[in-house]
Amino acid sequence: MAEAIVGAIITDIVGELVTGSIESGSDEATA
């Protein structure tokens, strides 16, 4: 269970970084 939670957190963080890079950080306000 712990691995799934950590994996989801990492995926979310990486997704936010990638989205922020593409959209020039437009999602940082909602993060």
Short mmCIF file of C-alpha atoms in Angstrom, two decimals:
data_model
loop_
_atom_site.label_atom_id
_atom_site.label_comp_id
_atom_site.label_asym_id
_atom_site.label_seq_id
_atom_site.Cartn_x
_atom_site.Cartn_y
_atom_site.Cartn_z
CA MET A 1 0.00 0.00 0.00
CA ALA A 2 2.76 2.44 0.92
CA GLU A 3 4.46 1.99 -2.46
CA ALA A 4 1.23 2.85 -4.27
CA ILE A 5 0.79 6.01 -2.20
CA VAL A 6 4.38 7.13 -2.73
CA GLY A 7 4.09 6.37 -6.45
CA ALA A 8 0.93 8.45 -6.71
CA ILE A 9 2.58 11.37 -4.91
CA ILE A 10 5.67 11.22 -7.14
CA THR A 11 3.50 10.99 -10.26
CA ASP A 12 1.48 14.02 -9.11
CA ILE A 13 4.60 16.08 -8.40
CA VAL A 14 6.23 15.16 -11.71
CA GLY A 15 2.98 15.89 -13.52
CA GLU A 16 2.78 19.33 -11.95
CA LEU A 17 6.38 20.09 -12.89
CA VAL A 18 5.83 19.01 -16.50
CA THR A 19 2.54 20.89 -16.76
CA GLY A 20 4.11 23.98 -15.21
CA SER A 21 6.97 23.88 -17.71
CA ILE A 22 4.61 23.57 -20.68
CA GLU A 23 2.10 26.17 -19.48
CA SER A 24 4.70 28.56 -18.05
CA GLY A 25 3.60 27.83 -14.47
CA SER A 26 -0.05 28.71 -14.93
CA ASP A 27 -1.02 25.84 -12.62
CA GLU A 28 1.18 26.95 -9.72
CA ALA A 29 -1.61 29.14 -8.31
CA THR A 30 -3.93 26.14 -7.92
CA ALA A 31 -1.22 23.73 -6.74
#
